[in-house]
Amino acid sequence: MAQSPQRQLMPHAFPQRSQRKRFRRPQLHAVVSLGIAVLVGITALLSLPTVIAVDTRLAQAEPVKPPFPVTVDPVNETIVEDPEVEALLDDTHGTLAAASGLAGSALAWIANAVASVPVYQQVAGSDLAFVDIKAGYREEEVAYAFGRQLGWNTKQQAAFLKQVHENAPIIEEGQFVPGTYVLSSAASPAYVQELLSDRFAKEISARYSTTSEEVLPITDVLTIASMLERETRNPAEMRLISGIIWNRLWAGMNLQIDATLQYAKASKSTSGSWWPKPVPDDKYIKSAYNTYKNKGLPPGPIANPSTAAVLAALNPKKTDCIFYFHDSRGGMHCTPTYKEHVTLLKKYYGRGK
């Protein structure tokens, strides 16, 4: 059974104290403002892969992205071995890591840190806001992230979710492409929903061919990708876990994904966490999202997946593994039989499950 994994600058040369006394306050403000403005400019240039959506007034023409490769064959219950795709997605080349946004995470952090600096607000004015949407967020977390940076109250956050539900292009959950969004700090919930829908269409929908949709609906792909996103933060593991999920589906097994228990539990309670740690009793929660009780895929995605997770859902690793877990250090172990699974659990935890 899937065990819940543990989820879990360059220094500036400042003048010496004796030198600092020589600065007058207006000069100091000018220097700080200029320095931050330069940092923002450099960050904007370097973080193009990370800053994925901007206010339409700032938007530039974007290159057309290639279609997603697809090697999973649900009809024949197999995974087609394609050397070109394997070479592309082999993690040694960093393709999945880059697709997951990990390569630009530091730049995203800088962008958000700078956005919160009062002097930067004076330089850029109050019209600009940076909103960082992380992979693995639920829709409520997305609403909160935008609300926090844009100054929305709870009613405005609720209005945003209402817009999402009424105008969802395909599904309500899982349509928020992770990345840093740059937009007007006065942006309305309706405008943000449109921005997110546009980004989803360009990053995901446009790259999913009609032929692929006929064989494997994009809603199913996003559902699997969302589970992968919550099960591991390691892009290299995503394709392997994807292979295990497909093996379970083809074998008619319950998926038994702990992240679905977290989603179901948080949807029914006000525990204060959207991803509460699973406990044994959670396996009996009455919910269509409980993959311990219900066969097949849950009704829809449980979170917003990264592009890396979408690629992993479409291109799983071929494996005979059915069971897997993460040890206390985060290492992943998988086996084809339950007996071997229990043996490994005893080795790492002193008991089987």
Protein backbone atom coordinates (compact mmCIF):
# COMPACT_ATOMS: atom_id res chain seq x y z
CA MET A 1 0.00 0.00 0.00
CA ALA A 2 1.14 3.51 -0.62
CA GLN A 3 2.48 5.09 2.50
CA SER A 4 2.36 8.86 2.82
CA PRO A 5 5.84 10.23 2.19
CA GLN A 6 7.43 12.84 4.42
CA ARG A 7 6.60 16.02 2.63
CA GLN A 8 7.39 17.46 3.46
CA LEU A 9 22.05 35.30 -2.60
CA MET A 10 24.62 36.34 -3.34
CA PRO A 11 25.74 38.52 -0.39
CA HIS A 12 25.70 42.24 -1.12
CA ALA A 13 28.73 44.40 -0.37
CA PHE A 14 27.47 47.00 2.09
CA PRO A 15 29.66 49.92 3.26
CA GLN A 16 31.20 49.81 6.72
CA ARG A 17 29.37 51.52 9.59
CA SER A 18 31.68 54.56 9.42
CA GLN A 19 30.98 54.87 5.72
CA ARG A 20 27.25 54.47 6.12
CA LYS A 21 27.12 57.62 8.25
CA ARG A 22 28.12 59.66 5.23
CA PHE A 23 24.97 58.72 3.34
CA ARG A 24 22.11 61.12 3.54
CA ARG A 25 18.65 59.57 3.91
CA PRO A 26 17.42 60.59 0.40
CA GLN A 27 20.57 59.12 -1.12
CA LEU A 28 20.11 55.91 0.83
CA HIS A 29 16.54 55.57 -0.37
CA ALA A 30 17.63 56.18 -3.94
CA VAL A 31 20.40 53.56 -3.75
CA VAL A 32 18.14 50.96 -2.15
CA SER A 33 15.36 51.65 -4.63
CA LEU A 34 17.73 51.42 -7.58
CA GLY A 35 19.29 48.22 -6.27
CA ILE A 36 15.96 46.53 -5.80
CA ALA A 37 14.77 47.73 -9.20
CA VAL A 38 17.86 46.20 -10.81
CA LEU A 39 17.30 42.95 -8.88
CA VAL A 40 13.70 42.84 -10.05
CA GLY A 41 14.80 43.41 -13.65
CA ILE A 42 17.41 40.66 -13.51
CA THR A 43 14.98 38.31 -11.80
CA ALA A 44 12.37 38.96 -14.47
CA LEU A 45 14.83 38.10 -17.21
CA LEU A 46 16.22 35.00 -15.54
CA SER A 47 12.93 33.60 -14.34
CA LEU A 48 11.00 33.50 -17.61
CA PRO A 49 10.35 29.74 -17.18
CA THR A 50 9.08 30.42 -13.65
CA VAL A 51 7.01 33.56 -14.15
CA ILE A 52 4.42 31.82 -16.26
CA ALA A 53 1.62 34.36 -16.49
CA VAL A 54 1.46 38.12 -16.45
CA ASP A 55 -1.19 40.79 -16.69
CA THR A 56 -2.33 41.09 -20.31
CA ARG A 57 -0.92 44.62 -20.44
CA LEU A 58 2.57 43.14 -19.98
CA ALA A 59 2.14 39.92 -21.95
CA GLN A 60 4.35 39.11 -24.92
CA ALA A 61 3.90 36.56 -27.69
CA GLU A 62 4.71 33.06 -26.44
CA PRO A 63 6.30 30.24 -28.43
CA VAL A 64 4.01 27.32 -29.23
CA LYS A 65 4.85 24.37 -27.01
CA PRO A 66 5.07 20.84 -28.43
CA PRO A 67 2.34 18.24 -27.76
CA PHE A 68 2.75 15.94 -24.78
CA PRO A 69 4.28 12.56 -25.67
CA VAL A 70 2.06 9.61 -24.70
CA THR A 71 3.39 6.08 -24.19
CA VAL A 72 0.69 4.62 -21.95
CA ASP A 73 -1.92 2.54 -23.81
CA PRO A 74 -4.99 2.06 -21.58
CA VAL A 75 -6.90 0.14 -24.27
CA ASN A 76 -4.29 -2.61 -24.54
CA GLU A 77 -3.21 -2.16 -20.92
CA THR A 78 0.43 -1.66 -21.74
CA ILE A 79 3.18 0.93 -21.89
CA VAL A 80 4.76 1.44 -25.29
CA GLU A 81 8.53 1.60 -25.10
CA ASP A 82 9.73 4.61 -27.06
CA PRO A 83 13.51 5.28 -26.90
CA GLU A 84 13.06 8.91 -27.92
CA VAL A 85 10.54 9.60 -25.16
CA GLU A 86 12.65 7.68 -22.67
CA ALA A 87 15.70 9.75 -23.57
CA LEU A 88 13.67 12.94 -23.26
CA LEU A 89 12.20 12.11 -19.87
CA ASP A 90 15.22 10.37 -18.37
CA ASP A 91 15.73 12.37 -15.17
CA THR A 92 19.49 12.43 -15.65
CA HIS A 93 18.83 15.12 -18.24
CA GLY A 94 16.79 17.13 -15.76
CA THR A 95 13.73 17.30 -18.04
CA LEU A 96 11.21 16.35 -15.38
CA ALA A 97 12.87 18.50 -12.75
CA ALA A 98 12.68 21.50 -15.07
CA ALA A 99 9.07 20.71 -15.96
CA SER A 100 8.12 20.52 -12.31
CA GLY A 101 9.32 24.06 -11.74
CA LEU A 102 12.07 23.02 -9.32
CA ALA A 103 14.76 24.58 -11.48
CA GLY A 104 13.26 28.02 -11.03
CA SER A 105 12.00 27.75 -7.47
CA ALA A 106 14.77 29.97 -6.08
CA LEU A 107 13.90 32.70 -8.56
CA ALA A 108 10.23 32.37 -7.68
CA TRP A 109 11.18 32.81 -4.03
CA ILE A 110 13.15 35.96 -4.86
CA ALA A 111 10.21 37.36 -6.82
CA ASN A 112 7.84 36.81 -3.90
CA ALA A 113 10.31 38.13 -1.35
CA VAL A 114 10.92 41.29 -3.37
CA ALA A 115 7.19 41.79 -3.87
CA SER A 116 6.71 42.04 -0.11
CA VAL A 117 9.46 44.68 0.41
CA PRO A 118 7.94 48.12 1.07
CA VAL A 119 10.66 49.94 -0.93
CA TYR A 120 9.91 47.74 -3.94
CA GLN A 121 6.27 48.72 -3.71
CA GLN A 122 7.44 52.35 -3.95
CA VAL A 123 9.62 51.56 -6.97
CA ALA A 124 7.04 49.50 -8.87
CA GLY A 125 4.00 51.22 -7.49
CA SER A 126 1.04 49.51 -5.89
CA ASP A 127 -0.15 48.13 -9.22
CA LEU A 128 2.02 45.00 -9.34
CA ALA A 129 1.69 41.78 -7.38
CA PHE A 130 3.50 38.44 -7.50
CA VAL A 131 1.50 35.32 -6.63
CA ASP A 132 3.30 31.99 -6.27
CA ILE A 133 1.06 28.97 -6.90
CA LYS A 134 2.80 25.77 -5.88
CA ALA A 135 2.22 22.36 -7.40
CA GLY A 136 0.00 20.23 -5.18
CA TYR A 137 -2.33 23.03 -4.02
CA ARG A 138 -6.06 22.45 -3.61
CA GLU A 139 -8.38 25.07 -5.07
CA GLU A 140 -8.89 26.58 -1.60
CA GLU A 141 -5.13 27.03 -1.24
CA VAL A 142 -5.00 28.72 -4.64
CA ALA A 143 -7.77 31.10 -3.57
CA TYR A 144 -5.91 31.89 -0.35
CA ALA A 145 -2.59 32.48 -2.18
CA PHE A 146 -4.16 35.02 -4.54
CA GLY A 147 -6.21 36.52 -1.73
CA ARG A 148 -3.17 37.05 0.46
CA GLN A 149 -1.18 38.90 -2.22
CA LEU A 150 -4.13 40.82 -3.68
CA GLY A 151 -5.72 41.75 -0.36
CA TRP A 152 -8.92 39.79 -0.90
CA ASN A 153 -11.26 39.18 2.00
CA THR A 154 -12.99 35.83 2.55
CA LYS A 155 -15.98 36.90 0.43
CA GLN A 156 -13.71 37.69 -2.50
CA GLN A 157 -11.93 34.35 -2.12
CA ALA A 158 -15.33 32.64 -2.15
CA ALA A 159 -16.26 34.67 -5.24
CA PHE A 160 -13.10 33.43 -6.95
CA LEU A 161 -13.99 29.80 -6.21
CA LYS A 162 -17.52 30.42 -7.48
CA GLN A 163 -16.05 31.78 -10.72
CA VAL A 164 -13.86 28.67 -10.97
CA HIS A 165 -16.83 26.34 -10.50
CA GLU A 166 -19.01 28.19 -12.99
CA ASN A 167 -16.36 28.65 -15.67
CA ALA A 168 -14.11 25.63 -15.27
CA PRO A 169 -12.80 24.69 -18.75
CA ILE A 170 -12.76 20.97 -17.99
CA ILE A 171 -12.73 20.37 -14.25
CA GLU A 172 -12.85 22.50 -11.13
CA GLU A 173 -9.85 21.06 -9.27
CA GLY A 174 -6.46 20.59 -10.90
CA GLN A 175 -6.68 23.40 -13.48
CA PHE A 176 -4.27 25.82 -11.81
CA VAL A 177 -0.89 25.68 -13.52
CA PRO A 178 1.87 26.07 -10.89
CA GLY A 179 4.22 29.03 -11.20
CA THR A 180 4.56 32.71 -10.37
CA TYR A 181 1.81 34.98 -11.65
CA VAL A 182 2.47 38.71 -12.11
CA LEU A 183 -0.65 40.85 -12.26
CA SER A 184 -2.31 44.01 -11.08
CA SER A 185 -2.78 44.17 -7.33
CA ALA A 186 -6.32 45.37 -8.07
CA ALA A 187 -7.19 42.24 -10.07
CA SER A 188 -10.70 40.97 -9.43
CA PRO A 189 -11.61 37.33 -8.69
CA ALA A 190 -13.21 37.09 -12.15
CA TYR A 191 -10.08 38.39 -13.85
CA VAL A 192 -7.82 35.97 -11.96
CA GLN A 193 -10.06 33.06 -12.93
CA GLU A 194 -9.78 34.10 -16.58
CA LEU A 195 -6.00 34.39 -16.29
CA LEU A 196 -5.75 30.91 -14.80
CA SER A 197 -8.06 29.41 -17.42
CA ASP A 198 -6.01 30.99 -20.19
CA ARG A 199 -2.79 29.63 -18.72
CA PHE A 200 -4.30 26.15 -18.37
CA ALA A 201 -5.42 26.24 -22.00
CA LYS A 202 -1.93 27.20 -23.21
CA GLU A 203 0.14 24.99 -20.91
CA ILE A 204 -2.03 21.86 -20.75
CA SER A 205 -5.10 21.69 -23.02
CA ALA A 206 -3.33 22.91 -26.17
CA ARG A 207 -0.62 20.28 -25.72
CA TYR A 208 -3.09 17.40 -25.41
CA SER A 209 -4.06 16.06 -28.82
CA THR A 210 -7.53 14.99 -29.91
CA THR A 211 -6.19 11.51 -30.60
CA SER A 212 -4.89 11.23 -27.04
CA GLU A 213 -8.21 12.48 -25.66
CA GLU A 214 -10.08 9.71 -27.47
CA VAL A 215 -7.91 7.06 -25.84
CA LEU A 216 -7.31 8.69 -22.47
CA PRO A 217 -9.50 11.61 -21.31
CA ILE A 218 -7.50 14.54 -20.01
CA THR A 219 -9.57 14.50 -16.81
CA ASP A 220 -8.18 11.03 -16.03
CA VAL A 221 -4.65 12.20 -16.81
CA LEU A 222 -4.98 15.18 -14.47
CA THR A 223 -6.47 12.97 -11.78
CA ILE A 224 -3.49 10.59 -11.90
CA ALA A 225 -1.05 13.50 -12.15
CA SER A 226 -2.57 15.16 -9.08
CA MET A 227 -2.08 11.99 -7.04
CA LEU A 228 1.52 11.75 -8.22
CA GLU A 229 2.08 15.36 -7.18
CA ARG A 230 0.90 14.65 -3.65
CA GLU A 231 2.60 11.26 -3.32
CA THR A 232 6.11 12.48 -4.10
CA ARG A 233 8.08 15.67 -4.61
CA ASN A 234 10.78 13.75 -6.46
CA PRO A 235 10.33 14.02 -10.25
CA ALA A 236 12.37 10.84 -10.73
CA GLU A 237 9.83 8.87 -8.66
CA MET A 238 6.76 10.24 -10.42
CA ARG A 239 7.07 7.99 -13.48
CA LEU A 240 7.68 4.90 -11.34
CA ILE A 241 4.65 5.58 -9.12
CA SER A 242 2.67 6.28 -12.29
CA GLY A 243 3.63 2.82 -13.55
CA ILE A 244 2.46 1.32 -10.26
CA ILE A 245 -0.86 3.17 -10.42
CA TRP A 246 -1.48 1.94 -13.96
CA ASN A 247 -0.56 -1.62 -12.89
CA ARG A 248 -3.15 -1.43 -10.11
CA LEU A 249 -5.82 -0.05 -12.44
CA TRP A 250 -5.22 -2.82 -14.97
CA ALA A 251 -5.24 -5.45 -12.22
CA GLY A 252 -8.60 -4.18 -10.92
CA MET A 253 -7.07 -3.28 -7.54
CA ASN A 254 -7.99 -0.40 -5.29
CA LEU A 255 -5.41 2.33 -5.75
CA GLN A 256 -4.96 2.89 -2.00
CA ILE A 257 -3.37 6.32 -2.36
CA ASP A 258 -2.99 8.07 0.99
CA ALA A 259 -3.24 11.53 -0.57
CA THR A 260 -6.85 10.81 -1.55
CA LEU A 261 -7.62 10.16 2.12
CA GLN A 262 -6.13 13.53 2.98
CA TYR A 263 -8.27 15.21 0.34
CA ALA A 264 -11.43 13.45 1.49
CA LYS A 265 -10.77 14.13 5.17
CA ALA A 266 -10.03 17.84 4.72
CA SER A 267 -13.12 18.25 2.54
CA LYS A 268 -15.28 16.99 5.39
CA SER A 269 -13.63 18.70 8.36
CA THR A 270 -12.24 22.00 9.58
CA SER A 271 -9.07 20.60 11.09
CA GLY A 272 -7.05 23.65 10.06
CA SER A 273 -4.97 21.71 7.53
CA TRP A 274 -5.85 20.95 3.93
CA TRP A 275 -3.51 17.94 4.02
CA PRO A 276 -3.88 16.28 7.44
CA LYS A 277 -1.62 13.35 8.21
CA PRO A 278 -3.50 10.10 7.43
CA VAL A 279 -4.35 7.73 10.27
CA PRO A 280 -5.63 4.12 9.97
CA ASP A 281 -9.27 5.10 10.59
CA ASP A 282 -9.19 7.39 7.55
CA LYS A 283 -9.35 4.31 5.33
CA TYR A 284 -13.03 4.01 6.27
CA ILE A 285 -14.02 7.58 5.40
CA LYS A 286 -17.22 7.65 3.35
CA SER A 287 -16.14 9.54 0.27
CA ALA A 288 -15.94 8.90 -3.45
CA TYR A 289 -12.32 10.06 -3.15
CA ASN A 290 -11.41 7.25 -0.74
CA THR A 291 -9.31 5.00 -2.98
CA TYR A 292 -9.01 2.42 -0.20
CA LYS A 293 -12.77 1.72 -0.40
CA ASN A 294 -13.50 2.49 -4.05
CA LYS A 295 -11.99 0.90 -7.14
CA GLY A 296 -10.72 2.92 -10.06
CA LEU A 297 -9.85 6.59 -10.19
CA PRO A 298 -11.41 9.13 -7.83
CA PRO A 299 -14.03 11.47 -9.37
CA GLY A 300 -11.42 14.05 -10.34
CA PRO A 301 -8.06 15.60 -9.46
CA ILE A 302 -7.22 16.22 -5.81
CA ALA A 303 -4.74 19.05 -6.47
CA ASN A 304 -3.08 21.06 -9.22
CA PRO A 305 -0.34 18.97 -10.85
CA SER A 306 2.93 20.23 -12.29
CA THR A 307 3.79 19.64 -15.93
CA ALA A 308 6.25 16.99 -14.70
CA ALA A 309 3.40 15.08 -13.05
CA VAL A 310 1.29 15.31 -16.23
CA LEU A 311 4.20 13.95 -18.26
CA ALA A 312 4.66 11.14 -15.73
CA ALA A 313 0.96 10.21 -15.87
CA LEU A 314 1.14 9.97 -19.66
CA ASN A 315 4.54 8.25 -19.76
CA PRO A 316 4.85 5.85 -16.82
CA LYS A 317 7.89 3.72 -16.14
CA LYS A 318 7.40 0.12 -17.13
CA THR A 319 7.59 -1.90 -13.90
CA ASP A 320 6.26 -5.07 -12.33
CA CYS A 321 5.86 -3.32 -8.98
CA ILE A 322 2.42 -3.18 -7.38
CA PHE A 323 3.25 -2.06 -3.83
CA TYR A 324 5.45 0.78 -2.62
CA PHE A 325 6.23 2.93 0.38
CA HIS A 326 8.64 5.64 1.49
CA ASP A 327 10.95 5.03 4.44
CA SER A 328 11.63 7.54 7.21
CA ARG A 329 14.41 9.14 5.16
CA GLY A 330 12.20 9.58 2.13
CA GLY A 331 13.62 6.69 0.13
CA MET A 332 11.14 4.83 -2.06
CA HIS A 333 10.83 1.04 -2.14
CA CYS A 334 8.56 -0.97 -4.45
CA THR A 335 7.84 -4.68 -4.89
CA PRO A 336 5.70 -6.86 -7.17
CA THR A 337 4.23 -8.94 -4.31
CA TYR A 338 2.61 -8.12 -1.00
CA LYS A 339 4.86 -10.64 0.77
CA GLU A 340 7.96 -8.78 -0.36
CA HIS A 341 6.27 -5.52 0.59
CA VAL A 342 5.71 -6.71 4.16
CA THR A 343 9.29 -7.98 4.40
CA LEU A 344 10.62 -4.55 3.48
CA LEU A 345 8.25 -2.82 5.88
CA LYS A 346 9.56 -5.01 8.71
CA LYS A 347 13.12 -4.18 7.68
CA TYR A 348 12.58 -0.42 7.75
CA TYR A 349 9.87 -0.06 10.38
CA GLY A 350 10.10 -3.25 12.43
CA ARG A 351 6.59 -4.31 11.49
CA GLY A 352 4.42 -5.03 8.45
CA LYS A 353 1.21 -3.25 7.49
